[in-house]
Coordinates of C-alpha atoms in Angstrom, one line a residue:
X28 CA -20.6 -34.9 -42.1
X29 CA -22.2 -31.6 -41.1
X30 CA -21.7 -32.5 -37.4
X31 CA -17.6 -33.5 -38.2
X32 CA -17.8 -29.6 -40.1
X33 CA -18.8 -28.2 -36.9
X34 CA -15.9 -29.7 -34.8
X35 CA -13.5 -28.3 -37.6
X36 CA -12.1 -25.3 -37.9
X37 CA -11.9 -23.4 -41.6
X38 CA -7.6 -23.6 -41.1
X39 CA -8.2 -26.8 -41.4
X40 CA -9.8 -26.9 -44.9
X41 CA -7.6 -23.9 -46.5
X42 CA -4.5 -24.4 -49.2
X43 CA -1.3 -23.5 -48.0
X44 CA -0.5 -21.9 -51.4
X45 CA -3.4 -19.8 -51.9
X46 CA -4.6 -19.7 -48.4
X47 CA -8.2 -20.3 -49.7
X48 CA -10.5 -23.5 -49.3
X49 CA -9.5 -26.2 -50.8
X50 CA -10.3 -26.8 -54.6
X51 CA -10.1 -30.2 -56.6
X52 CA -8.1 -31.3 -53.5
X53 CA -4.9 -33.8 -54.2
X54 CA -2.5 -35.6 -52.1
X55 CA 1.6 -35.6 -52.0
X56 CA 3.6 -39.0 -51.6
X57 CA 4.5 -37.1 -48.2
X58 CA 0.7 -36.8 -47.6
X59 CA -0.1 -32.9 -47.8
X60 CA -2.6 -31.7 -49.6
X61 CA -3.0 -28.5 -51.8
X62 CA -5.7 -27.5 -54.6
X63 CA -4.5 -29.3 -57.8
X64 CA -4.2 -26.3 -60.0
X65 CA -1.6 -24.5 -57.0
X66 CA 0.4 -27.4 -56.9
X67 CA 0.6 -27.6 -60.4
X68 CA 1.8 -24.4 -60.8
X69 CA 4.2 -24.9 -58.2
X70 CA 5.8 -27.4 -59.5
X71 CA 6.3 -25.7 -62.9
X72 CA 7.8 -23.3 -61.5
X73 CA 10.2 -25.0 -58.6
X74 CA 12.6 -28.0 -60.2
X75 CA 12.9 -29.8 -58.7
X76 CA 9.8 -31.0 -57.7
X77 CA 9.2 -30.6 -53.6
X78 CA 6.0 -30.4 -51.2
X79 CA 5.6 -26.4 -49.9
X80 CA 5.2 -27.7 -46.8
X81 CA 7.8 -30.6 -45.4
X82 CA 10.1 -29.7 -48.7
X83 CA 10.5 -33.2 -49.4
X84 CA 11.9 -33.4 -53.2
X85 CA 10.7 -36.0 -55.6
X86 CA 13.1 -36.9 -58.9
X87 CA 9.8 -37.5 -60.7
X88 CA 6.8 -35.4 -60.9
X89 CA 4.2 -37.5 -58.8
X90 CA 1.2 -38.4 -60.4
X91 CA -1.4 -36.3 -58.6
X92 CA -5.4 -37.8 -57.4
X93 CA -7.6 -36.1 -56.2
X94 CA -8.7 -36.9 -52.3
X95 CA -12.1 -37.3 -52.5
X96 CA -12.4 -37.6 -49.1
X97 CA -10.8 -33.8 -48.1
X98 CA -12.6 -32.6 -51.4
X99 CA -16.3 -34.2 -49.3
X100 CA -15.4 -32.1 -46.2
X101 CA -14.3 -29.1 -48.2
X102 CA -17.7 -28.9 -49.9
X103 CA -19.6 -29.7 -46.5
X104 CA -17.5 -27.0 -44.7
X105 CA -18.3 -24.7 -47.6
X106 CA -21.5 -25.1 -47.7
X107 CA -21.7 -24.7 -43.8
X108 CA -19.7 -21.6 -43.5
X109 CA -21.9 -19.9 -46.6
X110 CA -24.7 -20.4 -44.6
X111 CA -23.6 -19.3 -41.3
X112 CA -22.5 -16.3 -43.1
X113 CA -25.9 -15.7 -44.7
X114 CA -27.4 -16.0 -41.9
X115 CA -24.8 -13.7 -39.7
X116 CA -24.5 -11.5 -42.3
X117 CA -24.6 -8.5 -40.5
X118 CA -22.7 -9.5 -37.7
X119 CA -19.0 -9.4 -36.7
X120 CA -16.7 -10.3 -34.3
X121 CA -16.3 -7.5 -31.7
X122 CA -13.0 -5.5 -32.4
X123 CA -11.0 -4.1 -29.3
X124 CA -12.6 -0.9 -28.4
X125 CA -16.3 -1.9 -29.5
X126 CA -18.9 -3.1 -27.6
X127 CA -19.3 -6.4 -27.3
X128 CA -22.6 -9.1 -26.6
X129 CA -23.1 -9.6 -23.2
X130 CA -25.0 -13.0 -23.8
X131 CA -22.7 -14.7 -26.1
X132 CA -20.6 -17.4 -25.4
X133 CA -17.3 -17.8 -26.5
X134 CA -16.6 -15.8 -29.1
X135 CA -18.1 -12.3 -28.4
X136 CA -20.4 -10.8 -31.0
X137 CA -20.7 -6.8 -32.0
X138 CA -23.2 -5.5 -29.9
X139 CA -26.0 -3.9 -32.0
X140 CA -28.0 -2.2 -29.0
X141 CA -27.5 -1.9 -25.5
X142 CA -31.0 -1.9 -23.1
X143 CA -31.1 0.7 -19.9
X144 CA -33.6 -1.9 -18.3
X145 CA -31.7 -5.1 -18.6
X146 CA -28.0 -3.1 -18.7
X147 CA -26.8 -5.4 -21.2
X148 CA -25.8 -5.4 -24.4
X149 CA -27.1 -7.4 -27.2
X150 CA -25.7 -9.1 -30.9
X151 CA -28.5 -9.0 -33.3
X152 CA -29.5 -13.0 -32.7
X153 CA -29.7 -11.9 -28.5
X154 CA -31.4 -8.7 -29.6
X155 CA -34.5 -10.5 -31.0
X156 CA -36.5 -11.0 -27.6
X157 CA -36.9 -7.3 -27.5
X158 CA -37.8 -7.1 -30.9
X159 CA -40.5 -9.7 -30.3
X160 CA -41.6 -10.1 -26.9
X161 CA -44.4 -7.0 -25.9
X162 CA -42.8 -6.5 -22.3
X163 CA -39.5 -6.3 -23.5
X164 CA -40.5 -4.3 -26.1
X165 CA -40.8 -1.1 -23.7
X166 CA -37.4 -1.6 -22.6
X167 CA -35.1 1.9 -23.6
X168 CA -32.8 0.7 -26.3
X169 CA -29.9 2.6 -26.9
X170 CA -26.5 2.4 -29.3
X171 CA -24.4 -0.1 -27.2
X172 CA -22.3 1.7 -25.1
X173 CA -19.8 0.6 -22.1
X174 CA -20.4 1.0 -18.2
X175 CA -24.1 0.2 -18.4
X176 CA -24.2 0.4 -14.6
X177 CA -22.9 3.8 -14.6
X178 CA -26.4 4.9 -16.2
X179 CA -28.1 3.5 -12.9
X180 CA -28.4 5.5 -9.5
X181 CA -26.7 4.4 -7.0
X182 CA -28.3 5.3 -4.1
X183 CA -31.8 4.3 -5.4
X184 CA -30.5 1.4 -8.0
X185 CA -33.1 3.3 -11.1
X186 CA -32.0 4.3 -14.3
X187 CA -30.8 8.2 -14.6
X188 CA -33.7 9.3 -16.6
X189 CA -34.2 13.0 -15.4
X190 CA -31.4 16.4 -15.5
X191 CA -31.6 18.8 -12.6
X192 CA -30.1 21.7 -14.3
X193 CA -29.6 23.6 -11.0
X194 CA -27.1 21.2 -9.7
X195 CA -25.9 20.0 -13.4
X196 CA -26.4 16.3 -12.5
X197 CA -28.2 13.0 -14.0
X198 CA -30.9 11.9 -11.4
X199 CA -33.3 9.6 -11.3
X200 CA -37.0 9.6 -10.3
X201 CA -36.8 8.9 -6.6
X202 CA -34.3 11.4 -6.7
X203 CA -36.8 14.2 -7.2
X204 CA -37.5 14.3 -3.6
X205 CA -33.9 15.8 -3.5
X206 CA -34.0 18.5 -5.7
X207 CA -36.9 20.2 -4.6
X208 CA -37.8 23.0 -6.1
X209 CA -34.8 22.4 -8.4
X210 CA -35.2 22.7 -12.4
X211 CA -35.2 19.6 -13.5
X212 CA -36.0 18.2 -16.7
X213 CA -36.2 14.7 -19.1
X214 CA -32.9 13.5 -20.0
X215 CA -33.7 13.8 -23.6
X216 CA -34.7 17.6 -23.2
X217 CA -31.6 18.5 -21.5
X218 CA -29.8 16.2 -24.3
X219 CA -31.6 18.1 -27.3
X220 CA -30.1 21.4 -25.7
X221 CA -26.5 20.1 -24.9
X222 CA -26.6 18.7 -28.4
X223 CA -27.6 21.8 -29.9
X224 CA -24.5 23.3 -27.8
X225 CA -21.9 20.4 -29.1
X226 CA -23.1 21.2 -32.8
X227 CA -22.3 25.2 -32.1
X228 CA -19.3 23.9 -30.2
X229 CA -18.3 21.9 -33.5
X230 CA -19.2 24.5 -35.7
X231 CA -16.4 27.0 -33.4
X232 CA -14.2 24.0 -33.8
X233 CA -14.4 23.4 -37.4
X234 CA -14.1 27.4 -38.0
X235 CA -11.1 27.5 -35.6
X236 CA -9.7 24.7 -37.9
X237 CA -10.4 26.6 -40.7
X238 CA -8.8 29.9 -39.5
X239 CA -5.1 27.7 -38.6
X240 CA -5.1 26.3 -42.1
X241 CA -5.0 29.6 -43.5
X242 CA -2.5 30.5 -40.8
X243 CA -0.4 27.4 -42.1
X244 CA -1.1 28.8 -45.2
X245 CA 0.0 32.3 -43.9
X246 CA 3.0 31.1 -42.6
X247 CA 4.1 29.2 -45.6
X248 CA 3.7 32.0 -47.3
X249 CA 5.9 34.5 -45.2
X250 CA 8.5 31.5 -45.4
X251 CA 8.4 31.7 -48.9
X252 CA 9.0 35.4 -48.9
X253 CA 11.5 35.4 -46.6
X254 CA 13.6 32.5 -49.0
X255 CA 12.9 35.2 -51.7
X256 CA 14.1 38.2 -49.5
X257 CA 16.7 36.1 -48.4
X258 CA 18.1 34.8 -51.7
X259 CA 17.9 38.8 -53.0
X260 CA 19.9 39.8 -50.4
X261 CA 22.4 37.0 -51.4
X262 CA 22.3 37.9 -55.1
X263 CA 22.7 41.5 -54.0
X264 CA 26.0 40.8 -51.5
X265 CA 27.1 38.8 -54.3
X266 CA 27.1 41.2 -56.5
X267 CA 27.8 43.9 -54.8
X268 CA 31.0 42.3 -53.2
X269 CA 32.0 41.1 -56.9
X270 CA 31.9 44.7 -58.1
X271 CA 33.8 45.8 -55.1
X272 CA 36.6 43.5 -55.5
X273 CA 36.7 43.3 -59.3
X274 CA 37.1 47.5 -58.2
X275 CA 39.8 46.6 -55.8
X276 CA 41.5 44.3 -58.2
X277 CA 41.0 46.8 -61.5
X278 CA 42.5 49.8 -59.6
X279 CA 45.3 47.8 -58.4
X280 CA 45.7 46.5 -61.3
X281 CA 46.2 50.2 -63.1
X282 CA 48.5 51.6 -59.8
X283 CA 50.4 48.8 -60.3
X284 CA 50.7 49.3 -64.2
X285 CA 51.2 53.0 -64.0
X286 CA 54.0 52.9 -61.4
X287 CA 55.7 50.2 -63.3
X288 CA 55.4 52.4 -66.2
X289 CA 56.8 55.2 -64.4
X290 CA 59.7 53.3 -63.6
X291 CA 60.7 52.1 -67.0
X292 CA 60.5 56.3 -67.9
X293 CA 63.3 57.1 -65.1
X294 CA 65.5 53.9 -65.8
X295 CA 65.0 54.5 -69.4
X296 CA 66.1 58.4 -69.3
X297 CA 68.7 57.4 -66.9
X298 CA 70.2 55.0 -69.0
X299 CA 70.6 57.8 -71.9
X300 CA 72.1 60.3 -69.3
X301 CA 74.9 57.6 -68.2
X302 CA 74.8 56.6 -72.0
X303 CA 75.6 59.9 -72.9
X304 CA 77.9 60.3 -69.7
X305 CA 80.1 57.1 -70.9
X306 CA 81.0 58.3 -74.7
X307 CA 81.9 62.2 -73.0
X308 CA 84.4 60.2 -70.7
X309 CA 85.9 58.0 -73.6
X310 CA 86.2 61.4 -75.4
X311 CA 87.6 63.1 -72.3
X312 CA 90.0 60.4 -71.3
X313 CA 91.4 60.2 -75.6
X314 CA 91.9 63.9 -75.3
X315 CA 93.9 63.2 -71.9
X316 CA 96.1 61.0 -73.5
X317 CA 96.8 63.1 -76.3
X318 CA 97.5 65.8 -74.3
X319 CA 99.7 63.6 -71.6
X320 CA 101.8 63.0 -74.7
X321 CA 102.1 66.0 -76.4
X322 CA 103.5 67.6 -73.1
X323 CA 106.2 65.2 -73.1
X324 CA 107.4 65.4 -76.1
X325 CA 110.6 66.9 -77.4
X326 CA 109.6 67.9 -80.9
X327 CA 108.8 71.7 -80.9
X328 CA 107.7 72.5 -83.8
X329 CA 104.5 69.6 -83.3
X330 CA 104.1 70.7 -79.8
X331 CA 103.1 74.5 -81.3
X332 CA 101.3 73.1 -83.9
X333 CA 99.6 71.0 -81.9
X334 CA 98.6 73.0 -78.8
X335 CA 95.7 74.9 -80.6
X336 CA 93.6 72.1 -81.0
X337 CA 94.6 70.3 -77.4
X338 CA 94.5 73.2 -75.4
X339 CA 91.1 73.0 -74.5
X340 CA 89.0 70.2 -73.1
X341 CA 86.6 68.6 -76.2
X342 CA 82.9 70.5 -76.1
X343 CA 80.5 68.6 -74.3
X344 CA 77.6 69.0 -72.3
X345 CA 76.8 70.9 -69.5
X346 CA 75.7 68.2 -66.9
X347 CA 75.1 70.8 -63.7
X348 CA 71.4 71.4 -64.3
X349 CA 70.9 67.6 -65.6
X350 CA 69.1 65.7 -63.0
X351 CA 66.8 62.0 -63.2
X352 CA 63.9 62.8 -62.3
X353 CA 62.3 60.7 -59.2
X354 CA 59.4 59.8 -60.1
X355 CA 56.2 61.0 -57.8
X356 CA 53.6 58.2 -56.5
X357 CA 52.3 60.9 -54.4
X358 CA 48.1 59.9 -54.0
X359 CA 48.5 57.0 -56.5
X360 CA 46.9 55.3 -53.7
X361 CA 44.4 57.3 -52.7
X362 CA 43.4 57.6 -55.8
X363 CA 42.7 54.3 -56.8
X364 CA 41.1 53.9 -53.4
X365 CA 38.9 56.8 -54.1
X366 CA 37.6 54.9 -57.7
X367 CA 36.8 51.7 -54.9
X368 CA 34.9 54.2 -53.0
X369 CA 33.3 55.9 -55.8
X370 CA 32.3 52.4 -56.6
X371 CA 31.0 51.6 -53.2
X372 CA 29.0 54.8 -53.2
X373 CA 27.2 53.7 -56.9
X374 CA 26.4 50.3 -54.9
X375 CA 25.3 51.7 -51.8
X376 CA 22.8 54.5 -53.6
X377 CA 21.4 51.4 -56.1
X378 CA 20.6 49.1 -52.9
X379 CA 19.5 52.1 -50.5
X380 CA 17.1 52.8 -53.1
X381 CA 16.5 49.3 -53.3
X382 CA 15.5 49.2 -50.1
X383 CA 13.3 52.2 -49.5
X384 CA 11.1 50.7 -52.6
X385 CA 11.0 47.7 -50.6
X386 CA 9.6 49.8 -47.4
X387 CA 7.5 51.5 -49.2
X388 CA 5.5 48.4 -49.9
X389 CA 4.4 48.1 -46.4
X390 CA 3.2 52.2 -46.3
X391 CA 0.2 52.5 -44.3
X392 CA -2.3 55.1 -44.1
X393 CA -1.9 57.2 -41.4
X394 CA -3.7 60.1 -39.8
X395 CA -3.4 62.2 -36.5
X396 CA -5.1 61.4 -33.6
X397 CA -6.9 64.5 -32.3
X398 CA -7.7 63.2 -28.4
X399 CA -3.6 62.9 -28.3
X400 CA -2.8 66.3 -29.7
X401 CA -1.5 69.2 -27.1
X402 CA -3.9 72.2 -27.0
X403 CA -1.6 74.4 -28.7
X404 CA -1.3 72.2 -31.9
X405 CA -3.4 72.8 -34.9
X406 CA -4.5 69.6 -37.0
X407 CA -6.4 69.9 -40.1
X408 CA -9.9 68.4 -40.7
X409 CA -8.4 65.0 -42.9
X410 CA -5.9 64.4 -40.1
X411 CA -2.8 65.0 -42.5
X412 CA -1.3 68.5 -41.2
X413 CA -0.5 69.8 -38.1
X414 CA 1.5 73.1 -37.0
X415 CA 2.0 74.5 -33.3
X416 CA 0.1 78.2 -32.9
X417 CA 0.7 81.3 -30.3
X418 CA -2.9 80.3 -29.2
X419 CA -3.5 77.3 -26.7
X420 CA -7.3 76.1 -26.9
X421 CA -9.9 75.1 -24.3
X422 CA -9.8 71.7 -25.0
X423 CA -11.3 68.8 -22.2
X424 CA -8.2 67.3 -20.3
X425 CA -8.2 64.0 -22.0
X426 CA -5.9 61.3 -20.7
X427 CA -4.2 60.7 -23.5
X428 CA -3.6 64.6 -24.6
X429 CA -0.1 65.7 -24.2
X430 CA 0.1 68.3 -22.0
X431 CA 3.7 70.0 -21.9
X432 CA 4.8 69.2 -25.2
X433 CA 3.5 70.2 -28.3
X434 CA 2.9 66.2 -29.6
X435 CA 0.6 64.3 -31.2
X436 CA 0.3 60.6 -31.6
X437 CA -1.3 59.1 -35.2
X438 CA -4.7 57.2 -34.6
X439 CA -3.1 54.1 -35.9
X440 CA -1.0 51.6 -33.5
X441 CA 0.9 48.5 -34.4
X442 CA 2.0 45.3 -32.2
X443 CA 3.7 43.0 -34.9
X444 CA 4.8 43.1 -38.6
X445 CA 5.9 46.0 -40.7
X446 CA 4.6 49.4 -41.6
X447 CA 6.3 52.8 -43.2
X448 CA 4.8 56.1 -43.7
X449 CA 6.3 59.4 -45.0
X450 CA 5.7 63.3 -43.2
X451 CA 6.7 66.0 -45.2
X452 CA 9.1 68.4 -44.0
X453 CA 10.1 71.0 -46.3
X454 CA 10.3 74.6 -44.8
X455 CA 10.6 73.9 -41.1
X456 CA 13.4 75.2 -39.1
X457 CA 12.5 72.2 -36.7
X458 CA 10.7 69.0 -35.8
X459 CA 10.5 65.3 -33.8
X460 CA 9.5 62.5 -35.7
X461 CA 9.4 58.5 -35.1
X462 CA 7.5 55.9 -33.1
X463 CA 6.3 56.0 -29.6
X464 CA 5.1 53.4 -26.8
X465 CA 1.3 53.4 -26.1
X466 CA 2.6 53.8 -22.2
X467 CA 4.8 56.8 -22.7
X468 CA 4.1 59.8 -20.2
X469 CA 2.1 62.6 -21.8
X470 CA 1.9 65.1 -18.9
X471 CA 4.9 66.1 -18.1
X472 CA 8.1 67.5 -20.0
X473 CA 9.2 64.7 -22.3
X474 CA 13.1 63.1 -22.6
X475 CA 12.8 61.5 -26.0
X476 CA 15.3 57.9 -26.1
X477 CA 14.2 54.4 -26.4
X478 CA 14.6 54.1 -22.8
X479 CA 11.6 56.7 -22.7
X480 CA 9.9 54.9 -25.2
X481 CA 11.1 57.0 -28.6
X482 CA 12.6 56.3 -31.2
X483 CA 12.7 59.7 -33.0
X484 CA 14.8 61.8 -35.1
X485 CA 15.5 65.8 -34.7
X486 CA 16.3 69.2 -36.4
X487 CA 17.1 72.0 -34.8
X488 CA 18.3 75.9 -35.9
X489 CA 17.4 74.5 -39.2
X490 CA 20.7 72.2 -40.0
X491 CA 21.4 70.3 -37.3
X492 CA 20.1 66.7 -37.3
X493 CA 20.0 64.3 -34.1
X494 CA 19.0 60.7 -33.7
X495 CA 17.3 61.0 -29.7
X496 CA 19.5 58.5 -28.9
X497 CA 20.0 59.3 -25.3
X498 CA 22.4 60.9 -25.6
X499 CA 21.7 62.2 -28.6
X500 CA 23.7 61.4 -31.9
X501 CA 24.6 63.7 -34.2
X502 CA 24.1 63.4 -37.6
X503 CA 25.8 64.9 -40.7
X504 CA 23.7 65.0 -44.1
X505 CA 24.8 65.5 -47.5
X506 CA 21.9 67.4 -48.1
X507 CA 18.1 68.5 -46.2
X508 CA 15.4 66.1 -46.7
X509 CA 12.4 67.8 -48.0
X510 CA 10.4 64.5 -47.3
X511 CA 11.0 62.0 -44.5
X512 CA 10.3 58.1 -44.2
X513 CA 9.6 56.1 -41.3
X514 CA 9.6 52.5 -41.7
X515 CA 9.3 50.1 -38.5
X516 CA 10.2 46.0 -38.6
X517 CA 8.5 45.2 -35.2
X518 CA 10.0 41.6 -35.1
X519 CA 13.6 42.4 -36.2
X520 CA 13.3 45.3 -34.1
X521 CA 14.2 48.2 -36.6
X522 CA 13.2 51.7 -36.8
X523 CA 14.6 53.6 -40.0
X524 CA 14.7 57.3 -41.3
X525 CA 14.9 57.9 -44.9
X526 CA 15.7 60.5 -47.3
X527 CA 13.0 59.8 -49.6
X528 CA 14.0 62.0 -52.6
X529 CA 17.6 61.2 -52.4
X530 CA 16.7 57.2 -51.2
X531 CA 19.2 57.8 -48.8
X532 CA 19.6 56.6 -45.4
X533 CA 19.3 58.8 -42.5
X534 CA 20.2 56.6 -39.4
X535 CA 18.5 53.2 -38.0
X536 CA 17.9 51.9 -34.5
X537 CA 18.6 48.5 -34.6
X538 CA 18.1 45.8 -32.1
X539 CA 15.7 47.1 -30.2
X540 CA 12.9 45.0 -28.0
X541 CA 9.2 46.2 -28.4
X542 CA 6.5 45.0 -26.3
X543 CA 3.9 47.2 -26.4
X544 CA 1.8 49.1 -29.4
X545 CA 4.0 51.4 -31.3
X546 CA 2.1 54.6 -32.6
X547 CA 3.5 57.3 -35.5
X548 CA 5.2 60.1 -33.2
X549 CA 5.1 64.2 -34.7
X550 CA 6.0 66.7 -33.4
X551 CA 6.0 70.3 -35.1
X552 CA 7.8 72.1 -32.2
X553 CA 6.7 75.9 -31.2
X554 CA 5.7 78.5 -33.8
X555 CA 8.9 80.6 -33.4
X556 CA 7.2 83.7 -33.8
X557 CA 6.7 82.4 -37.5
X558 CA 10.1 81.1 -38.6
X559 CA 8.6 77.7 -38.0
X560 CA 5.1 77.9 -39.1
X561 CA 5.4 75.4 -41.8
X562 CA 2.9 72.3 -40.7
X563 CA 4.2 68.8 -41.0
X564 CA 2.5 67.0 -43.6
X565 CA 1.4 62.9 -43.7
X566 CA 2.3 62.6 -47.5
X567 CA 0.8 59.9 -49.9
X568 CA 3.4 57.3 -50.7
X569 CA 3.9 56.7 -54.3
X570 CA 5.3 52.7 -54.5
X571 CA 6.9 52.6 -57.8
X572 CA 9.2 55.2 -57.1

């Protein structure tokens, strides 16, 4: 029996229905067999009866026995395979992509070591000889690995067992006598080290890892922000649109009423006049007759006592002054166009103000850089203040030092994101202001324009505002800013000048294309023999306004 288990294979012995060894074995009419309880069960549940495997039906439930004979070999092959499995317990087919026994026979074992002697691999059963016999013993064994005979020399057929670091190459002992004077070293030596690298390798990895999660995270983030920016924005248009038209709509609404109104007035008054008109006539045209008859008539004592009271037309009124009155629409429009603007203008001050709370979120702290100042500028010790003086000082000529313009660059540069700082100008009859390049040229008289790397705003004589455009653009401002914002958008490309006390925009440049680092731009301009002495002044931003 144990020899007739051998020659079987466990498909053999399994239940179609539960797929497991058979169990109280029984045979069909049709001569399948199944475990008794699965085709039991089967049967209760499929009428009518019919084998799971031909699908031969039976009109009577068979009487079921069990097959000793399967139920014999079942046990034997059970009892064979628990063994083997005992036995083999810690071996396993080997899986594509594993190593497998070099020494088995048809199916391949999972190699447990591989030896750089014999350059094989071995199962655990093959793998006992070096376990047990002392020569083999001293073989190197190793975790099984692939291309054994890539770990031999090939020009002296020896295992690699030595590093020459000089040349960076696996040699082996006979190759010594090529590498003189060369620093070589074990294999395992050289291994610890490059090890030691791999784990500060994985360690740069696993931080590098680390640091593009948060990015994700980073990312995510700004996404979310920009959904929230971007459904304010919407809520904002929405409303500020729906104001606008119920404006349009209400004002319409009224012109429309009022002219109507005036309309009724004049048809109304005009209707009295012709009213009025119509009973004079039908008074005028009796007195006509009355007088048409009496001067033809014969009787002349009634024509004298008659002509006193027909002699004169009847009394009625004097229509030479009476006019209708048109009635004026004169500016009705305009008017109710004004009210839409007026409305405009309440929405445009709420979401300019809006937005310079917004800016001010990403203020930054900035102070002036003192190696980029010209040597007629004055800066104050914290780096907040600087005026232009008579008096040029004997400064080094530093690189970066303006030299024909009185300028001065912040220490602080940007190259992505957003950033806004305010400079106080209260008092000055003029100044520059913006963002600069990194590149721009600082020795020579200055053309500020983006093309020149500015993005600036002006004053001159004390009322006249500019955008340096190039050409310039001028600028006409319901009132002078006492304090100035500056807020950048690198990515979206947007400078912006603000009123700050009045929250109300200055001028933009929009669309433009930065590449380089952009750095806070000042510029005082000259003294003016004291008319312009006031410094410009970095102010603290205060967010909640």
């Amino acid at each position: 029996m144990s020899a007739a288990s051998c020659l079987l294979s466990e498909d053999q012995f399994l239940c179609s229905i539960c797929l497991d060894v058979f169990t109280d074995p029984v045979s069909t009419p049709c001569g399948h067999n199944f475990c008794k309880n699965c085709i039991t069960q089967h049967w209760h549940v499929n009428v009518p009866c019919y084998c799971p495997m031909c699908k031969k039906v039976f009109n009577q439930r068979p009487e079921l026995q069990v097959n000793t004979f399967i139920s014999e070999m079942a046990a034997q092959f059970r009892k064979s395979a628990q063994k083997e499995a005992s036995s083999r317990s810690d071996q396993r087919c080997a899986k594509p992509g594993e190593v497998p026994c070099h020494v088995c026979t048809g199916t391949k074992l999972k190699a447990l070591k591989s030896c750089l002697v014999c350059l094989a691999s071995y199962c655990e059963t093959h793998l006992e000889p070096h376990r047990r016999i002392t020569v083999l013993k001293t073989h190197q064994l190793i975790d099984p690995v692939e291309n054994l005979e890539g770990r031999m020399c090939k020009k002296h057929n020896k295992p690699l067992e030595l590093f020459c670091k000089t040349d960076q190459l696996c040699v082996c002992l006979l190759c010594t006598s090529d590498h003189k004077s060369h620093d070589i070293v074990p294999l395992k030596e050289e291994y610890e080290g490059k090890k030691a690298e791999l784990g500060k390798t994985e360690a740069e990895i696993q931080q590098m890892i680390r640091e593009r999660h948060v990015k994700i995270q980073e990312i995510r983030r700004l996404v979310e922000l920009s959904k929230e920016a971007a459904d304010r924005e919407m809520a904002d248009s929405v409303r500020v649109f729906t104001a606008l038209m119920q404006s349009v709509e209400r004002g319409q609404a009224e012109l429309v009423h009022m002219i109507g109104e005036k309309q009724k007035t004049t048809e109304k008054q005009a209707e009295g006049f012709i009213k009025e008109l119509a009973q004079e006539i039908t008074e005028l045209k009796k007195r006509s007759t009355e007088v048409e008859q009496l001067s033809h008539t014969e009787d002349h004592l009634h024509l004298l006592q008659s002509f006193p009271s027909l002699n004169t037309a009847p009394h009625t009124k004097n229509w030479t002054e009476v006019r209708v009155h048109r009635s004026s629409y004169e500016g009705s429009v305009r008017r109710a166009a004004a009210q839409v603007e007026e409305t405009l203008s309440t929405e445009m001050k709420r979401l300019l103000k809006a937005e310079l709370k917004r800016a001010k979120q990403y203020a930054v702290n900035v102070t002036l850089d003192s190696d980029t100042a010209n040597s007629y500028l004055v800066l104050s010790d914290d780096g907040k203040r600087v005026n232009c003086s008579d008096v040029e000082k004997n400064l080094p000529d530093n690189p970066e030092k303006f030299f024909a313009c009185p300028c001065v660059l912040g220490k602080q540069h940007f190259s992505s994101g957003r950033f806004y700082y305010e400079v106080q100008v209260e008092g000055k009859t003029k100044w520059d202001l913006g963002v600069a390049r990194g590149s721009i040229n600082r020795k020579e008289e200055i053309t500020e324009s983006p093309l020149n790397g500015y993005w600036t705003l002006w004053l001159r004589d004390e009322k006249v505002y500019s955008a340096a455009t190039g050409p310039d653009v001028p600028l006409s401002l319901k009132s002078k800013p006492r304090k100035v914002g500056v807020f950048v958008d690198y990515e979206e490309g947007l400078v912006s000048f603000y009123d700050v006390d009045d929250a109300a925009l200055i001028y933009s440049y929009t669309g433009c294309s930065f590449t380089e680092n952009l750095y806070p731009f000042f510029c005082p301009c000259l003294d003016d023999d004291g008319k312009n002495s006031t410094p410009l002044i970095i102010s603290p931003v205060n967010r909640t306004d």
